[in-house]
Every structure is written in C-alpha cells, then in structure tokens.
Amino acid sequence: MAAHHLAGALLTLLGALFLFLGALGIVRMPDLYNRMQAGTKATTLGNILTLAGLALYHPSWALKIGVIALFVLVTNPLSSHALARAAHGAGVPLTEGSVSDALAEDLSPEGGEAVES
Amino acid sequence: MKQVLAILALLVLAFLFAGLVPMASKPGNGAVGDYYATHGIADNRGSNLVTSIVVNYRGLDTLGEVTVLFLSVMGVGFILRRREGTPKYSPVPASPILNTGANLLFGSILLLGAYIFVHGHLTPGGGFQGGSVIASGVLLLILARRDRELSHDLLAWLESLSGFGYALVGLVGLVVAGSFLANKGVLPLGTWNRLFSAGVIPIIYILIGLKVGAELSTLLDIMIREPAPEGGGH
C-alpha cells in the first residue's frame, strides 16, 4: 500500500470520527443552539477532513475536492447561522444554565450601542 | 418502548434489504431494462443512461411530471394568497453575515445549477436537480434581501415559455420524425460523451431546468411572503 493511500485513509477515518462526534452532540446537547453548534462545527471539520483524505488518496481529484471543500466551508456555517437566528427570532428558548443572550441584547432597543449595519 | 420499536424497524429493514442484495447482482433486469441497457447509447448517444430513459423513452411521462409540478405550484399559490385585511408582510433585515454570504454564493450556486442541467445528458443529475439547485440559490437571495421583491411576472413567463418549448420540441418530433418527442432524425445525435450530442435531450433538459427553477423559486417566495403567525419574527 502506497504511503499516500494510508495517509488518505487515516485522514478520512479521522473525518468520520468528527462526523460521529457531531451526531453525538446533536443527541446529547441540552438545547437547539448547543446542538446546532455541535452539529455545525464538528461536521464542517469532519467534512473537510474526509475530503482532504480523498484528495490524498486520489491526487488527480484534488482540484475538484478543493472546490467542494471551499463550498462546504462557506455554506455550512452560513446556513446554520441563518437557522439559529431564525430560531432565536421565533422564540426557541435557551437552556436553563445559559448565562447570556448576546443577540437579544443586540436587538433590544436599550442596547443601542450595538452596531447593526 | 421506543428502543424496541427502533430495533424492530431495523430488523424489518435488514430483512427487506437482505432480499434485495442478491437480486441487484443478478444480470437480468427484465426485457425493457435490458433493452435500455443495450440500446440506450446507440439510440440516443447520451452517456447518462438515466437521462436517456427519463427524457427520451419515458419523455411523455416526464412531460406529465412537469405538469404535476406546475399544478402543485398553482395550488399552493392559490391557497397561500394574501387575503384582504391580513397584515402585510413586514421584512426583518437579514444579518450582515447572511448578506455577505449571499453576495459571495449566489452566482456560483446559479452556475452550478446551470452546469448540472446543461450536462444532464453526460453526468448524473439533470433538469430537476439543476432547477432545485437554482431555486436554493434564489432562496438564499430571498432571505438575504428581505426588502426586495421577486418578479413573479418574469418567473411566470420563464416557466410558461419553457413549458411551451418542451411541448414544441415534442411537436417538432411529431412532424419531422413521426412520433411525439422523437429524438432520432430531429437533430444530429453527434458524438457520444460530447456537450453537443444526444439530439434534443439536452434542449429538453435545459427547458426542464429553467421550468423547475422558476417554479420552485415562485413556491419558496410565496411561502416566505405568507404573513408569520403571532409571535413569529425573523
């Protein structure tokens, strides 16, 4: 087995581990926002590691995989940001142990110093 | 109880798929499937056999499918139309992150959708998939630019013209080659695995892509403009 095959397979396995951790986070976290951050961060990293592993395994695919990775890197956080904001707007409650809600402070009229462009 | 049900469902699925796996490896797919597999490329010169089946062999069904989609969009528009006296939709400005992301992504999403339906006869995907990708780009734009309105007139024109074009290509086949939606004898089939090949299949799939994209965009816009229930905001 060539060295780059082994490295690619290991990297893909590591990516799969992060994807699994993301799934575990969605099950275990206490409220929607925590679940979302576990889901987004872990799956973005897991996706990119998996893709990087594939690029190592098949060097001729590297350019296309790079474009896909870039796309995942931009779209995954963006969509969860929009979803989380929409959930906040719809009034999905925070978990009981939460200590602050920065978005609510930003949006409230009293918190006038917050910059919303 | 839930766990027991989950395990039961898994067992049932495993049982079902265990029956399917040996069948999939058998060579025979029935007379029709074998015909498609052996004659598909010679008949249509499309390297994506699924597209050859969807657009050529089963072209009439696909025309019906597109009509069903059109009718469902019309139905949703009819049910969700804003009634007199209901509060007008009040847009909440999108966050700067969403705005920047939309600026960055909209063009490339549109390009990807167009690529998918233009290459429908060569690579996996086609009009329906490409149109859905385009509609997802439009959704991003709708969410990011809440103050701007989508032109329903333009979309309706695009949708009607592409549907009309689909039927027209079928009629041309009827006149020139003797059967509705015929492929052979209407346009040169060209060389296998080239962009300009497979006769009228790419033309039809481009029209389907535009139609599906316009339809789904209209649908998403109608659903978003519907006034939010009490307590809803963003």
PDB file of N, CA, C and O in Angstrom, chain A residues 71 74-75 78 81-82 85-86 89-90 107 117, chain B residues 95-98 101 104-105 109 140 231 233-234:
ATOM      1  N   PHE A  71     -16.666  25.221  -0.772  1.00  0.00           N
ATOM      2  CA  PHE A  71     -18.113  25.409  -0.779  1.00  0.00           C
ATOM      3  C   PHE A  71     -18.712  25.008   0.575  1.00  0.00           C
ATOM      4  O   PHE A  71     -19.535  25.726   1.143  1.00  0.00           O
ATOM      5  N   VAL A  74     -17.994  27.521   3.284  1.00  0.00           N
ATOM      6  CA  VAL A  74     -18.785  28.749   3.273  1.00  0.00           C
ATOM      7  C   VAL A  74     -20.254  28.459   3.614  1.00  0.00           C
ATOM      8  O   VAL A  74     -20.872  29.177   4.400  1.00  0.00           O
ATOM      9  N   THR A  75     -20.817  27.409   3.023  1.00  0.00           N
ATOM     10  CA  THR A  75     -22.269  27.211   3.138  1.00  0.00           C
ATOM     11  C   THR A  75     -22.688  26.644   4.486  1.00  0.00           C
ATOM     12  O   THR A  75     -23.738  27.030   5.010  1.00  0.00           O
ATOM     13  N   LEU A  78     -22.894  29.252   7.195  1.00  0.00           N
ATOM     14  CA  LEU A  78     -23.873  30.265   6.791  1.00  0.00           C
ATOM     15  C   LEU A  78     -25.295  29.765   7.034  1.00  0.00           C
ATOM     16  O   LEU A  78     -26.134  30.478   7.613  1.00  0.00           O
ATOM     17  N   HIS A  81     -26.059  29.549  10.696  1.00  0.00           N
ATOM     18  CA  HIS A  81     -26.233  30.897  11.238  1.00  0.00           C
ATOM     19  C   HIS A  81     -27.655  31.378  10.973  1.00  0.00           C
ATOM     20  O   HIS A  81     -28.342  31.862  11.877  1.00  0.00           O
ATOM     21  N   ALA A  82     -28.112  31.198   9.713  1.00  0.00           N
ATOM     22  CA  ALA A  82     -29.457  31.666   9.367  1.00  0.00           C
ATOM     23  C   ALA A  82     -30.512  30.894  10.153  1.00  0.00           C
ATOM     24  O   ALA A  82     -31.482  31.478  10.662  1.00  0.00           O
ATOM     25  N   ARG A  85     -30.494  31.977  13.872  1.00  0.00           N
ATOM     26  CA  ARG A  85     -31.079  33.312  14.007  1.00  0.00           C
ATOM     27  C   ARG A  85     -32.600  33.243  13.868  1.00  0.00           C
ATOM     28  O   ARG A  85     -33.336  33.897  14.624  1.00  0.00           O
ATOM     29  N   ALA A  86     -33.053  32.430  12.899  1.00  0.00           N
ATOM     30  CA  ALA A  86     -34.495  32.285  12.708  1.00  0.00           C
ATOM     31  C   ALA A  86     -35.128  31.652  13.942  1.00  0.00           C
ATOM     32  O   ALA A  86     -36.195  32.085  14.406  1.00  0.00           O
ATOM     33  N   GLY A  89     -35.380  34.203  16.589  1.00  0.00           N
ATOM     34  CA  GLY A  89     -36.471  35.119  16.302  1.00  0.00           C
ATOM     35  C   GLY A  89     -37.820  34.496  16.590  1.00  0.00           C
ATOM     36  O   GLY A  89     -38.756  35.177  17.012  1.00  0.00           O
ATOM     37  N   ALA A  90     -37.930  33.194  16.359  1.00  0.00           N
ATOM     38  CA  ALA A  90     -39.199  32.507  16.600  1.00  0.00           C
ATOM     39  C   ALA A  90     -39.390  32.199  18.082  1.00  0.00           C
ATOM     40  O   ALA A  90     -40.425  31.666  18.475  1.00  0.00           O
ATOM     41  N   LEU A 107     -30.529  43.161  19.780  1.00  0.00           N
ATOM     42  CA  LEU A 107     -31.766  43.505  19.098  1.00  0.00           C
ATOM     43  C   LEU A 107     -32.677  44.390  19.939  1.00  0.00           C
ATOM     44  O   LEU A 107     -33.550  45.061  19.405  1.00  0.00           O
ATOM     45  N   SER A 117     -25.473  46.889  10.991  1.00  0.00           N
ATOM     46  CA  SER A 117     -25.440  47.545   9.680  1.00  0.00           C
ATOM     47  C   SER A 117     -26.323  46.810   8.692  1.00  0.00           C
ATOM     48  O   SER A 117     -26.557  45.633   8.843  1.00  0.00           O
TER      49      SER A 117
ATOM     50  N   SER B  95     -29.055  39.476   8.666  1.00  0.00           N
ATOM     51  CA  SER B  95     -27.795  39.815   9.320  1.00  0.00           C
ATOM     52  C   SER B  95     -26.721  40.068   8.264  1.00  0.00           C
ATOM     53  O   SER B  95     -26.814  39.582   7.141  1.00  0.00           O
ATOM     54  N   PRO B  96     -25.695  40.867   8.616  1.00  0.00           N
ATOM     55  CA  PRO B  96     -24.606  41.131   7.662  1.00  0.00           C
ATOM     56  C   PRO B  96     -23.941  39.844   7.176  1.00  0.00           C
ATOM     57  O   PRO B  96     -23.489  39.782   6.026  1.00  0.00           O
ATOM     58  N   ILE B  97     -23.890  38.826   8.053  1.00  0.00           N
ATOM     59  CA  ILE B  97     -23.247  37.566   7.649  1.00  0.00           C
ATOM     60  C   ILE B  97     -23.999  36.949   6.475  1.00  0.00           C
ATOM     61  O   ILE B  97     -23.416  36.533   5.477  1.00  0.00           O
ATOM     62  N   LEU B  98     -25.340  36.933   6.601  1.00  0.00           N
ATOM     63  CA  LEU B  98     -26.155  36.334   5.552  1.00  0.00           C
ATOM     64  C   LEU B  98     -26.026  37.137   4.263  1.00  0.00           C
ATOM     65  O   LEU B  98     -25.947  36.573   3.168  1.00  0.00           O
ATOM     66  N   GLY B 101     -22.663  36.395   2.696  1.00  0.00           N
ATOM     67  CA  GLY B 101     -22.689  35.045   2.152  1.00  0.00           C
ATOM     68  C   GLY B 101     -23.488  34.970   0.868  1.00  0.00           C
ATOM     69  O   GLY B 101     -23.083  34.307  -0.089  1.00  0.00           O
ATOM     70  N   LEU B 104     -21.582  36.401  -1.974  1.00  0.00           N
ATOM     71  CA  LEU B 104     -20.472  35.530  -2.351  1.00  0.00           C
ATOM     72  C   LEU B 104     -20.975  34.309  -3.117  1.00  0.00           C
ATOM     73  O   LEU B 104     -20.355  33.853  -4.083  1.00  0.00           O
ATOM     74  N   LEU B 105     -22.126  33.761  -2.689  1.00  0.00           N
ATOM     75  CA  LEU B 105     -22.518  32.430  -3.165  1.00  0.00           C
ATOM     76  C   LEU B 105     -23.515  32.423  -4.305  1.00  0.00           C
ATOM     77  O   LEU B 105     -23.556  31.473  -5.069  1.00  0.00           O
ATOM     78  N   ILE B 109     -23.833  29.389  -7.058  1.00  0.00           N
ATOM     79  CA  ILE B 109     -24.913  28.406  -6.955  1.00  0.00           C
ATOM     80  C   ILE B 109     -25.688  28.350  -8.272  1.00  0.00           C
ATOM     81  O   ILE B 109     -26.012  27.272  -8.788  1.00  0.00           O
ATOM     82  N   LEU B 140     -31.644  31.688  -0.959  1.00  0.00           N
ATOM     83  CA  LEU B 140     -30.609  32.429  -0.234  1.00  0.00           C
ATOM     84  C   LEU B 140     -30.760  33.925  -0.473  1.00  0.00           C
ATOM     85  O   LEU B 140     -30.678  34.740   0.450  1.00  0.00           O
ATOM     86  N   GLY B 231     -46.331  36.072  17.072  1.00  0.00           N
ATOM     87  CA  GLY B 231     -45.119  35.734  17.801  1.00  0.00           C
ATOM     88  C   GLY B 231     -43.957  35.416  16.885  1.00  0.00           C
ATOM     89  O   GLY B 231     -42.822  35.405  17.313  1.00  0.00           O
ATOM     90  N   GLY B 233     -41.183  36.102  14.047  1.00  0.00           N
ATOM     91  CA  GLY B 233     -40.452  37.312  13.735  1.00  0.00           C
ATOM     92  C   GLY B 233     -39.594  37.164  12.504  1.00  0.00           C
ATOM     93  O   GLY B 233     -40.058  37.326  11.398  1.00  0.00           O
ATOM     94  N   HIS B 234     -38.373  36.786  12.694  1.00  0.00           N
ATOM     95  CA  HIS B 234     -37.372  36.772  11.642  1.00  0.00           C
ATOM     96  C   HIS B 234     -37.754  35.851  10.487  1.00  0.00           C
ATOM     97  O   HIS B 234     -37.746  34.677  10.647  1.00  0.00           O
TER      98      HIS B 234
END
